[in-house]
Amino acid sequence: MIFSSIYFTFFFLPILLGLYFISKSSYRNYILLIASLGFYAYGEPKFVSIMVLLIIANYIFAIIIDNNKNIVLKNMWMFLSIFINLGILFLYKYWDFTIKNINTICHTDIPIQNMTLPIGISFFTFQALSYIIDVYRGSTKAQKNPFFLALYIIFFPQLIAGPIIRYNSVVEQIKQRAISIEKFGYGTKRFICGFAKKVIIANNLSIVAEQVFSISDYTNVSALYLWIGTLCYSLQIFYDFSGYSDMAIGLGKMFGFDYEENFNYPYTARSITDFWRRWHISLSKWFRDYVYIPLGGSKKGAYRQIINLLVIWLLTGIWHGANFTFIIWGLIYFIFLILEKFIIKPVQRNWVLKIIWQICTLLIVNFQWVIFNSKSVKDAYYIILAMLGKNTSFFRENDAQICLVFREYGIFIFLGILFAMPIAKKISKMINTTGKTGIFLKSVSLPIGYIAIFFWAMSFLILGAHNPFIYFNF
């Protein structure tokens, strides 16, 4: 089940909200837990048992680690818990990839299992790992109630697409949380914003992106058409991912949970470093706190810092999927971050150089999405060559493909570019400072606007519009 579906919006969510708010507060966590299991079982029934076993294992490991005073035994249990969590992730996500490469390198014929990837496995595995590591470090106590731990790991708003929630940030909210009309209203608006991002912008732009990335011979199209297609993918993945994060944050608010932001207008970033402070913030923080800093971060000299960054970006690439495209994608970001830190940043002495690097950042990110979305490194190589004009012209007179794209999807490209900038944020700030007019806009015009946007988005689903799920790799 996905958030951007008629079944979720008109059946699952309203029924759950009704049950939740008519129930006693002592029952609400259990209602959310049962609903979350049902939510996951709807799409992945055969993996529910794996999920339950993972929760039980982490519950037991955390209690043993928390109560163990013997450092050797404590380390042993910690290693075993990490091994099991990562082992499950490796088995389902990377086993076939590993076997294929062993067969290629060693000329063997080990059978491929064609493992089905459980949706959201990378997200809930990392949440479980952060909990175990925090207990080991002593920064949190082991949860004695197994149902509360289960709710933390599989709460449906962030289960399949993040953000990656830290146990410390929600443990008190699981025990007790405030529910108010204001919080519920904000959650509803936030959900509608994310819903619109996903259904109106991302889904429509995905059609153009899929057409471009499915071309077999890139010399038969103009470079401009490829640029438009890759721009559409850059916008699609942003609105798809940030839209799901918005919906998760909004749903959390409806049930009384406060989640941290996961995106902060990444395409306004002034550098690669700034981009990754704004894009998928919860993942960047996870790798920083659980890998980069424990390795020594930047406190052990430049050479050690470079090695640490290499490890981080190799793991970041691997986390995103079992394909060499993701590994290359991560390593290229590592190279640019090193260049930026040690070469580019020290010579940026005026605003002209900063603007030039900001433009370069956008171009690098766009090329990186080409690698990220390609089926193979070879495909990415040929797309990028064609985008740079290799064996094709930049523009073709009376280019029917480009005309069709702008006629059918031009409005969505425009909206995608417009709202990738903090326009909505500035409008909201302006409304809040315009006295009586602002009060009228907030109390009357904005609610009507949200309702109109919601029904506009719903019209696409009712008409059976394209509605891809981008998180199968994760």
CSV table of C-alpha atoms in Angstrom, one decimal:
chain,number,residue,atom,x,y,z
A,1,MET,CA,0.0,0.0,0.0
A,2,ILE,CA,1.3,3.5,-0.8
A,3,PHE,CA,0.1,6.8,0.4
A,4,SER,CA,-0.7,8.1,-3.0
A,5,SER,CA,-3.5,5.6,-3.6
A,6,ILE,CA,-7.3,5.8,-3.4
A,7,TYR,CA,-7.4,2.8,-1.0
A,8,PHE,CA,-5.1,4.5,1.5
A,9,THR,CA,-6.6,7.9,1.2
A,10,PHE,CA,-10.3,7.0,1.4
A,11,PHE,CA,-10.3,3.7,3.3
A,12,PHE,CA,-7.2,2.9,5.4
A,13,LEU,CA,-6.5,6.4,6.8
A,14,PRO,CA,-10.0,7.6,7.6
A,15,ILE,CA,-10.9,4.3,9.3
A,16,LEU,CA,-7.6,4.3,11.3
A,17,LEU,CA,-8.1,8.0,12.3
A,18,GLY,CA,-11.7,7.2,13.5
A,19,LEU,CA,-10.6,4.2,15.6
A,20,TYR,CA,-7.6,6.1,17.0
A,21,PHE,CA,-9.5,9.2,18.2
A,22,ILE,CA,-12.5,7.3,19.7
A,23,SER,CA,-10.2,5.0,21.7
A,24,LYS,CA,-8.7,5.5,25.1
A,25,SER,CA,-5.1,6.9,25.0
A,26,SER,CA,-3.8,3.6,26.6
A,27,TYR,CA,-5.0,1.7,23.5
A,28,ARG,CA,-3.8,4.0,20.8
A,29,ASN,CA,-0.2,2.7,20.4
A,30,TYR,CA,-1.6,-0.8,20.0
A,31,ILE,CA,-4.1,0.4,17.4
A,32,LEU,CA,-1.2,2.0,15.4
A,33,LEU,CA,0.9,-1.1,15.7
A,34,ILE,CA,-1.8,-3.4,14.4
A,35,ALA,CA,-2.6,-0.9,11.6
A,36,SER,CA,1.1,-0.7,10.7
A,37,LEU,CA,1.4,-4.5,10.5
A,38,GLY,CA,-1.7,-4.5,8.3
A,39,PHE,CA,-0.3,-1.7,6.2
A,40,TYR,CA,2.9,-3.7,5.5
A,41,ALA,CA,1.1,-7.0,5.1
A,42,TYR,CA,-1.1,-5.4,2.4
A,43,GLY,CA,1.8,-5.1,0.1
A,44,GLU,CA,4.3,-7.6,1.5
A,45,PRO,CA,2.4,-10.4,3.4
A,46,LYS,CA,5.2,-12.9,3.1
A,47,PHE,CA,7.7,-10.6,4.8
A,48,VAL,CA,5.7,-9.8,7.9
A,49,SER,CA,7.2,-12.8,9.7
A,50,ILE,CA,10.7,-11.5,8.9
A,51,MET,CA,9.7,-8.1,10.2
A,52,VAL,CA,8.4,-9.6,13.5
A,53,LEU,CA,11.5,-11.8,13.9
A,54,LEU,CA,13.7,-8.7,13.4
A,55,ILE,CA,11.8,-6.8,16.1
A,56,ILE,CA,12.0,-9.7,18.6
A,57,ALA,CA,15.7,-10.1,17.9
A,58,ASN,CA,16.5,-6.4,18.5
A,59,TYR,CA,14.3,-6.3,21.5
A,60,ILE,CA,16.2,-9.2,23.1
A,61,PHE,CA,19.6,-8.0,22.0
A,62,ALA,CA,19.0,-4.5,23.4
A,63,ILE,CA,18.0,-5.8,26.8
A,64,ILE,CA,21.0,-8.1,27.0
A,65,ILE,CA,23.4,-5.3,25.9
A,66,ASP,CA,21.8,-2.8,28.3
A,67,ASN,CA,22.1,-5.1,31.3
A,68,ASN,CA,25.5,-6.6,30.6
A,69,LYS,CA,28.4,-5.2,32.6
A,70,ASN,CA,31.0,-7.4,31.1
A,71,ILE,CA,32.5,-5.3,28.2
A,72,VAL,CA,33.6,-8.4,26.3
A,73,LEU,CA,30.2,-10.0,26.3
A,74,LYS,CA,28.6,-6.7,25.6
A,75,ASN,CA,30.7,-6.2,22.5
A,76,MET,CA,30.0,-9.8,21.5
A,77,TRP,CA,26.2,-9.2,21.7
A,78,MET,CA,26.6,-5.9,19.9
A,79,PHE,CA,28.5,-7.5,17.1
A,80,LEU,CA,25.9,-10.3,16.8
A,81,SER,CA,23.0,-7.9,16.6
A,82,ILE,CA,24.7,-5.8,13.9
A,83,PHE,CA,25.6,-9.0,12.0
A,84,ILE,CA,22.0,-10.2,12.0
A,85,ASN,CA,20.5,-6.9,11.0
A,86,LEU,CA,23.0,-6.3,8.2
A,87,GLY,CA,22.9,-10.0,7.3
A,88,ILE,CA,19.1,-9.8,6.6
A,89,LEU,CA,19.7,-6.6,4.6
A,90,PHE,CA,22.5,-8.3,2.7
A,91,LEU,CA,20.6,-11.5,2.0
A,92,TYR,CA,17.6,-9.8,0.4
A,93,LYS,CA,19.3,-6.8,-1.2
A,94,TYR,CA,22.8,-7.8,-2.2
A,95,TRP,CA,23.0,-11.6,-2.3
A,96,ASP,CA,22.1,-12.0,-6.0
A,97,PHE,CA,24.3,-9.0,-6.9
A,98,THR,CA,27.2,-10.6,-5.1
A,99,ILE,CA,26.7,-14.0,-6.7
A,100,LYS,CA,26.4,-12.5,-10.2
A,101,ASN,CA,29.7,-10.8,-9.8
A,102,ILE,CA,31.4,-13.9,-8.3
A,103,ASN,CA,30.2,-15.9,-11.3
A,104,THR,CA,31.5,-13.3,-13.7
A,105,ILE,CA,34.9,-12.9,-12.1
A,106,CYS,CA,35.5,-16.5,-11.2
A,107,HIS,CA,33.7,-18.1,-14.1
A,108,THR,CA,31.5,-20.1,-11.8
A,109,ASP,CA,27.9,-21.1,-12.1
A,110,ILE,CA,26.5,-20.5,-8.6
A,111,PRO,CA,22.6,-20.3,-9.0
A,112,ILE,CA,20.9,-17.0,-8.6
A,113,GLN,CA,18.1,-17.0,-6.1
A,114,ASN,CA,16.2,-14.0,-7.5
A,115,MET,CA,15.4,-12.7,-4.1
A,116,THR,CA,12.4,-10.4,-3.7
A,117,LEU,CA,13.4,-7.2,-2.0
A,118,PRO,CA,11.1,-6.3,1.0
A,119,ILE,CA,9.9,-2.7,0.5
A,120,GLY,CA,11.5,-0.3,2.9
A,121,ILE,CA,14.1,-2.8,4.2
A,122,SER,CA,16.9,-0.3,4.1
A,123,PHE,CA,14.9,2.3,6.1
A,124,PHE,CA,13.6,0.0,8.9
A,125,THR,CA,17.0,-1.8,9.2
A,126,PHE,CA,18.8,1.4,9.8
A,127,GLN,CA,16.2,2.4,12.4
A,128,ALA,CA,16.8,-0.9,14.2
A,129,LEU,CA,20.5,-0.4,14.0
A,130,SER,CA,20.4,3.1,15.4
A,131,TYR,CA,18.4,1.8,18.4
A,132,ILE,CA,20.8,-1.0,19.2
A,133,ILE,CA,23.8,1.3,18.8
A,134,ASP,CA,22.3,4.0,21.1
A,135,VAL,CA,21.6,1.3,23.7
A,136,TYR,CA,25.2,0.1,23.5
A,137,ARG,CA,26.5,3.6,23.8
A,138,GLY,CA,24.4,4.2,26.9
A,139,SER,CA,22.6,7.2,25.3
A,140,THR,CA,19.2,5.5,25.7
A,141,LYS,CA,17.8,2.7,27.8
A,142,ALA,CA,16.5,-0.6,26.3
A,143,GLN,CA,12.7,-0.5,25.7
A,144,LYS,CA,11.1,-3.0,28.1
A,145,ASN,CA,7.8,-3.0,26.2
A,146,PRO,CA,8.2,-5.0,23.0
A,147,PHE,CA,5.1,-3.5,21.4
A,148,PHE,CA,6.5,0.0,21.8
A,149,LEU,CA,9.8,-1.0,20.1
A,150,ALA,CA,7.7,-2.6,17.4
A,151,LEU,CA,5.8,0.6,16.9
A,152,TYR,CA,9.0,2.6,16.6
A,153,ILE,CA,10.4,0.3,13.9
A,154,ILE,CA,7.3,-0.3,11.8
A,155,PHE,CA,5.1,2.7,12.3
A,156,PHE,CA,3.6,3.0,8.8
A,157,PRO,CA,4.2,6.7,8.0
A,158,GLN,CA,7.9,6.3,7.8
A,159,LEU,CA,8.1,2.5,7.2
A,160,ILE,CA,8.6,2.3,3.4
A,161,ALA,CA,10.2,5.5,2.4
A,162,GLY,CA,11.6,7.2,5.5
A,163,PRO,CA,12.6,9.6,7.0
A,164,ILE,CA,14.9,7.5,9.1
A,165,ILE,CA,13.7,8.2,12.7
A,166,ARG,CA,16.0,8.0,15.7
A,167,TYR,CA,14.7,6.2,18.7
A,168,ASN,CA,15.8,8.9,21.1
A,169,SER,CA,13.7,11.5,19.2
A,170,VAL,CA,10.4,9.5,19.6
A,171,VAL,CA,10.7,7.3,22.7
A,172,GLU,CA,9.0,9.9,24.9
A,173,GLN,CA,6.3,10.5,22.2
A,174,ILE,CA,5.6,6.8,22.1
A,175,LYS,CA,5.0,6.8,25.9
A,176,GLN,CA,3.0,10.0,25.9
A,177,ARG,CA,2.2,12.7,23.2
A,178,ALA,CA,0.1,15.7,22.8
A,179,ILE,CA,-2.8,15.7,20.3
A,180,SER,CA,-4.4,19.0,19.4
A,181,ILE,CA,-6.6,20.4,16.6
A,182,GLU,CA,-3.8,22.7,15.6
A,183,LYS,CA,-1.3,19.8,15.2
A,184,PHE,CA,-3.9,17.7,13.4
A,185,GLY,CA,-4.7,20.6,11.0
A,186,TYR,CA,-1.0,21.2,10.3
A,187,GLY,CA,-0.5,17.5,9.7
A,188,THR,CA,-3.4,17.5,7.2
A,189,LYS,CA,-2.0,20.4,5.3
A,190,ARG,CA,1.5,18.8,5.3
A,191,PHE,CA,0.0,15.6,4.0
A,192,ILE,CA,-1.8,17.3,1.2
A,193,CYS,CA,1.3,19.2,0.2
A,194,GLY,CA,3.3,15.9,0.0
A,195,PHE,CA,0.4,14.2,-1.8
A,196,ALA,CA,0.3,17.0,-4.4
A,197,LYS,CA,4.1,16.8,-4.9
A,198,LYS,CA,3.9,13.1,-5.5
A,199,VAL,CA,0.8,12.8,-7.7
A,200,ILE,CA,0.7,16.1,-9.6
A,201,ILE,CA,4.3,16.9,-10.2
A,202,ALA,CA,6.4,13.7,-9.7
A,203,ASN,CA,4.1,11.3,-11.4
A,204,ASN,CA,3.6,13.5,-14.5
A,205,LEU,CA,7.4,14.2,-14.8
A,206,SER,CA,8.1,10.5,-14.5
A,207,ILE,CA,6.4,9.9,-17.8
A,208,VAL,CA,8.9,12.2,-19.6
A,209,ALA,CA,11.9,10.8,-17.6
A,210,GLU,CA,10.9,7.2,-18.4
A,211,GLN,CA,10.6,7.9,-22.1
A,212,VAL,CA,14.1,9.4,-22.2
A,213,PHE,CA,15.8,6.7,-20.1
A,214,SER,CA,14.2,4.0,-22.2
A,215,ILE,CA,15.6,5.2,-25.5
A,216,SER,CA,17.8,2.6,-27.1
A,217,ASP,CA,19.8,4.8,-29.4
A,218,TYR,CA,20.6,8.3,-28.1
A,219,THR,CA,22.0,9.5,-31.4
A,220,ASN,CA,18.4,9.6,-32.8
A,221,VAL,CA,17.3,12.4,-30.5
A,222,SER,CA,18.6,15.9,-29.8
A,223,ALA,CA,20.8,16.7,-26.8
A,224,LEU,CA,18.2,19.2,-25.7
A,225,TYR,CA,15.6,16.5,-25.5
A,226,LEU,CA,17.9,14.5,-23.2
A,227,TRP,CA,18.5,17.5,-21.0
A,228,ILE,CA,14.8,18.0,-20.6
A,229,GLY,CA,14.3,14.4,-19.8
A,230,THR,CA,17.1,14.3,-17.2
A,231,LEU,CA,15.8,17.6,-15.7
A,232,CYS,CA,12.4,15.9,-15.4
A,233,TYR,CA,14.0,13.0,-13.5
A,234,SER,CA,15.9,15.4,-11.2
A,235,LEU,CA,12.6,17.0,-10.4
A,236,GLN,CA,10.7,13.7,-10.2
A,237,ILE,CA,13.0,12.1,-7.6
A,238,PHE,CA,12.9,15.3,-5.5
A,239,TYR,CA,9.1,15.7,-5.5
A,240,ASP,CA,8.6,11.9,-5.1
A,241,PHE,CA,11.0,11.6,-2.2
A,242,SER,CA,10.3,14.9,-0.5
A,243,GLY,CA,6.6,14.4,-1.1
A,244,TYR,CA,6.6,11.0,0.7
A,245,SER,CA,8.6,12.7,3.6
A,246,ASP,CA,6.0,15.5,3.8
A,247,MET,CA,3.2,12.9,3.9
A,248,ALA,CA,5.1,10.9,6.6
A,249,ILE,CA,5.6,14.1,8.7
A,250,GLY,CA,2.0,15.1,8.2
A,251,LEU,CA,0.7,11.7,9.1
A,252,GLY,CA,2.9,11.7,12.2
A,253,LYS,CA,1.4,15.0,13.3
A,254,MET,CA,-2.1,13.7,12.9
A,255,PHE,CA,-1.3,11.0,15.4
A,256,GLY,CA,0.7,13.3,17.7
A,257,PHE,CA,4.2,12.5,16.6
A,258,ASP,CA,6.8,15.2,15.7
A,259,TYR,CA,9.3,14.2,13.0
A,260,GLU,CA,12.3,16.2,11.9
A,261,GLU,CA,12.5,17.6,8.4
A,262,ASN,CA,14.1,15.4,5.7
A,263,PHE,CA,14.5,18.0,2.8
A,264,ASN,CA,15.3,21.7,2.8
A,265,TYR,CA,15.2,23.0,-0.8
A,266,PRO,CA,18.2,21.0,-1.9
A,267,TYR,CA,18.2,22.5,-5.5
A,268,THR,CA,19.0,25.9,-4.0
A,269,ALA,CA,22.3,24.5,-2.6
A,270,ARG,CA,25.4,26.6,-3.1
A,271,SER,CA,27.8,23.6,-3.1
A,272,ILE,CA,27.8,19.8,-3.1
A,273,THR,CA,28.3,19.9,0.7
A,274,ASP,CA,25.3,22.2,1.1
A,275,PHE,CA,23.3,19.9,-1.2
A,276,TRP,CA,23.8,16.9,1.1
A,277,ARG,CA,22.9,19.0,4.1
A,278,ARG,CA,19.6,19.6,2.5
A,279,TRP,CA,18.9,16.3,0.7
A,280,HIS,CA,17.7,13.2,2.6
A,281,ILE,CA,18.8,14.8,5.9
A,282,SER,CA,18.0,11.8,8.0
A,283,LEU,CA,20.3,9.5,6.0
A,284,SER,CA,23.1,12.0,6.0
A,285,LYS,CA,22.9,12.4,9.8
A,286,TRP,CA,22.7,8.6,10.2
A,287,PHE,CA,26.0,8.0,8.4
A,288,ARG,CA,27.5,11.0,10.1
A,289,ASP,CA,26.6,9.8,13.7
A,290,TYR,CA,27.0,6.1,13.3
A,291,VAL,CA,29.9,5.8,10.8
A,292,TYR,CA,31.8,9.0,10.1
A,293,ILE,CA,32.3,10.3,13.6
A,294,PRO,CA,33.1,6.8,15.1
A,295,LEU,CA,35.8,6.5,12.4
A,296,GLY,CA,37.3,9.7,13.6
A,297,GLY,CA,35.5,12.2,11.4
A,298,SER,CA,37.8,15.2,10.6
A,299,LYS,CA,39.7,15.1,13.9
A,300,LYS,CA,42.5,12.8,12.9
A,301,GLY,CA,44.1,14.8,10.0
A,302,ALA,CA,43.3,15.3,6.3
A,303,TYR,CA,44.4,11.9,5.2
A,304,ARG,CA,42.2,10.1,7.7
A,305,GLN,CA,39.3,12.4,6.9
A,306,ILE,CA,39.6,11.5,3.2
A,307,ILE,CA,39.6,7.8,4.0
A,308,ASN,CA,36.5,8.3,6.3
A,309,LEU,CA,34.7,10.2,3.5
A,310,LEU,CA,35.5,7.4,1.0
A,311,VAL,CA,34.0,4.8,3.4
A,312,ILE,CA,30.9,7.0,3.9
A,313,TRP,CA,30.2,7.6,0.2
A,314,LEU,CA,31.0,4.0,-0.8
A,315,LEU,CA,28.4,2.9,1.8
A,316,THR,CA,25.9,5.6,0.8
A,317,GLY,CA,26.1,4.3,-2.8
A,318,ILE,CA,25.7,0.7,-1.8
A,319,TRP,CA,22.8,1.6,0.5
A,320,HIS,CA,20.8,2.9,-2.4
A,321,GLY,CA,20.9,-0.3,-4.4
A,322,ALA,CA,22.7,-3.4,-5.6
A,323,ASN,CA,24.1,-2.0,-8.8
A,324,PHE,CA,27.5,-0.6,-9.9
A,325,THR,CA,25.7,2.6,-10.9
A,326,PHE,CA,25.0,3.4,-7.3
A,327,ILE,CA,28.6,2.6,-6.3
A,328,ILE,CA,29.9,4.9,-9.0
A,329,TRP,CA,27.4,7.5,-8.0
A,330,GLY,CA,28.6,7.5,-4.5
A,331,LEU,CA,32.3,7.6,-5.4
A,332,ILE,CA,31.8,10.5,-7.7
A,333,TYR,CA,30.2,12.5,-4.9
A,334,PHE,CA,33.2,11.6,-2.8
A,335,ILE,CA,35.6,13.0,-5.4
A,336,PHE,CA,33.7,16.2,-5.7
A,337,LEU,CA,33.4,16.7,-2.0
A,338,ILE,CA,37.1,16.2,-1.6
A,339,LEU,CA,37.8,18.7,-4.4
A,340,GLU,CA,35.4,21.1,-2.9
A,341,LYS,CA,36.8,20.9,0.6
A,342,PHE,CA,40.5,21.1,-0.2
A,343,ILE,CA,40.7,22.9,-3.6
A,344,ILE,CA,37.5,24.8,-4.6
A,345,LYS,CA,36.4,26.2,-1.3
A,346,PRO,CA,39.8,27.8,-0.4
A,347,VAL,CA,39.8,29.8,-3.6
A,348,GLN,CA,36.2,31.0,-3.5
A,349,ARG,CA,37.0,34.6,-2.5
A,350,ASN,CA,34.2,36.5,-4.3
A,351,TRP,CA,30.5,36.2,-5.1
A,352,VAL,CA,31.2,35.5,-8.8
A,353,LEU,CA,33.1,32.3,-8.1
A,354,LYS,CA,30.4,31.3,-5.6
A,355,ILE,CA,27.7,31.7,-8.2
A,356,ILE,CA,29.7,29.8,-10.8
A,357,TRP,CA,30.2,26.9,-8.3
A,358,GLN,CA,26.5,26.9,-7.4
A,359,ILE,CA,25.6,26.5,-11.1
A,360,CYS,CA,28.3,23.7,-11.4
A,361,THR,CA,26.7,22.1,-8.4
A,362,LEU,CA,23.3,21.9,-10.1
A,363,LEU,CA,24.9,20.4,-13.3
A,364,ILE,CA,26.9,17.8,-11.2
A,365,VAL,CA,23.7,16.8,-9.4
A,366,ASN,CA,21.8,16.4,-12.6
A,367,PHE,CA,24.5,14.3,-14.2
A,368,GLN,CA,24.7,12.2,-11.0
A,369,TRP,CA,20.9,11.5,-11.3
A,370,VAL,CA,21.6,10.2,-14.8
A,371,ILE,CA,24.0,7.6,-13.3
A,372,PHE,CA,21.7,6.9,-10.4
A,373,ASN,CA,18.7,6.2,-12.7
A,374,SER,CA,20.5,4.3,-15.5
A,375,LYS,CA,20.3,0.5,-15.7
A,376,SER,CA,24.1,0.2,-16.1
A,377,VAL,CA,27.2,2.3,-16.0
A,378,LYS,CA,27.5,1.9,-19.8
A,379,ASP,CA,24.0,3.3,-20.4
A,380,ALA,CA,24.8,6.3,-18.1
A,381,TYR,CA,28.0,6.9,-20.1
A,382,TYR,CA,26.2,7.0,-23.4
A,383,ILE,CA,23.4,9.2,-22.1
A,384,ILE,CA,25.9,11.7,-20.7
A,385,LEU,CA,28.0,11.7,-23.9
A,386,ALA,CA,24.8,12.4,-25.9
A,387,MET,CA,23.8,15.2,-23.5
A,388,LEU,CA,27.2,16.8,-24.3
A,389,GLY,CA,26.6,16.6,-28.0
A,390,LYS,CA,28.5,13.4,-28.9
A,391,ASN,CA,27.2,11.9,-32.2
A,392,THR,CA,24.0,14.1,-32.1
A,393,SER,CA,23.0,17.8,-32.5
A,394,PHE,CA,22.1,19.9,-29.5
A,395,PHE,CA,18.8,21.1,-31.2
A,396,ARG,CA,16.8,19.9,-34.2
A,397,GLU,CA,14.5,22.2,-36.1
A,398,ASN,CA,10.9,21.4,-35.6
A,399,ASP,CA,11.8,18.9,-32.9
A,400,ALA,CA,8.4,17.1,-32.4
A,401,GLN,CA,9.4,15.4,-29.2
A,402,ILE,CA,10.3,18.6,-27.4
A,403,CYS,CA,7.1,20.3,-28.6
A,404,LEU,CA,5.1,17.4,-27.3
A,405,VAL,CA,6.8,17.4,-23.9
A,406,PHE,CA,6.1,21.1,-23.4
A,407,ARG,CA,2.6,20.9,-24.7
A,408,GLU,CA,1.7,17.9,-22.4
A,409,TYR,CA,4.0,18.4,-19.4
A,410,GLY,CA,5.2,22.0,-19.6
A,411,ILE,CA,3.0,23.1,-16.7
A,412,PHE,CA,4.4,20.4,-14.5
A,413,ILE,CA,8.0,21.3,-15.4
A,414,PHE,CA,7.3,24.9,-14.6
A,415,LEU,CA,5.7,24.0,-11.2
A,416,GLY,CA,8.5,21.7,-10.4
A,417,ILE,CA,11.2,24.4,-11.0
A,418,LEU,CA,9.1,27.0,-9.2
A,419,PHE,CA,8.4,25.1,-6.0
A,420,ALA,CA,12.0,23.7,-5.8
A,421,MET,CA,12.7,27.2,-4.6
A,422,PRO,CA,11.4,28.5,-1.3
A,423,ILE,CA,8.5,30.4,-2.9
A,424,ALA,CA,5.8,28.8,-0.7
A,425,LYS,CA,7.8,29.5,2.4
A,426,LYS,CA,8.1,33.2,1.5
A,427,ILE,CA,4.4,33.5,0.6
A,428,SER,CA,3.5,31.9,4.0
A,429,LYS,CA,5.8,34.4,5.8
A,430,MET,CA,4.3,37.3,3.9
A,431,ILE,CA,0.7,36.1,4.8
A,432,ASN,CA,1.7,35.9,8.5
A,433,THR,CA,2.8,39.6,8.5
A,434,THR,CA,-0.1,41.2,6.6
A,435,GLY,CA,-2.6,41.8,9.5
A,436,LYS,CA,-6.3,41.3,8.8
A,437,THR,CA,-5.7,40.3,5.2
A,438,GLY,CA,-3.3,37.6,6.3
A,439,ILE,CA,-5.8,36.3,8.9
A,440,PHE,CA,-8.5,36.1,6.1
A,441,LEU,CA,-6.1,34.3,3.8
A,442,LYS,CA,-5.0,31.8,6.5
A,443,SER,CA,-8.6,31.1,7.7
A,444,VAL,CA,-10.5,31.1,4.5
A,445,SER,CA,-8.4,31.2,1.3
A,446,LEU,CA,-5.7,28.8,2.2
A,447,PRO,CA,-8.1,26.0,3.4
A,448,ILE,CA,-10.0,26.3,0.2
A,449,GLY,CA,-6.7,26.2,-1.7
A,450,TYR,CA,-5.6,23.0,0.0
A,451,ILE,CA,-9.0,21.4,-0.7
A,452,ALA,CA,-8.7,22.4,-4.4
A,453,ILE,CA,-5.2,21.0,-4.6
A,454,PHE,CA,-6.2,17.8,-3.0
A,455,PHE,CA,-9.1,17.2,-5.4
A,456,TRP,CA,-6.9,18.1,-8.3
A,457,ALA,CA,-4.4,15.5,-7.2
A,458,MET,CA,-7.1,12.9,-6.6
A,459,SER,CA,-8.5,13.5,-10.1
A,460,PHE,CA,-5.2,12.0,-11.5
A,461,LEU,CA,-5.6,8.9,-9.4
A,462,ILE,CA,-9.3,8.5,-10.2
A,463,LEU,CA,-8.5,8.7,-14.0
A,464,GLY,CA,-5.9,6.0,-13.5
A,465,ALA,CA,-2.8,8.2,-14.2
A,466,HIS,CA,0.7,6.9,-14.0
A,467,ASN,CA,1.6,6.3,-10.3
A,468,PRO,CA,5.1,4.6,-10.0
A,469,PHE,CA,6.6,3.6,-6.7
A,470,ILE,CA,10.2,4.7,-6.8
A,471,TYR,CA,11.3,3.0,-3.5
A,472,PHE,CA,11.5,-0.6,-4.7
A,473,ASN,CA,15.3,-0.3,-4.7
A,474,PHE,CA,15.4,0.7,-1.1
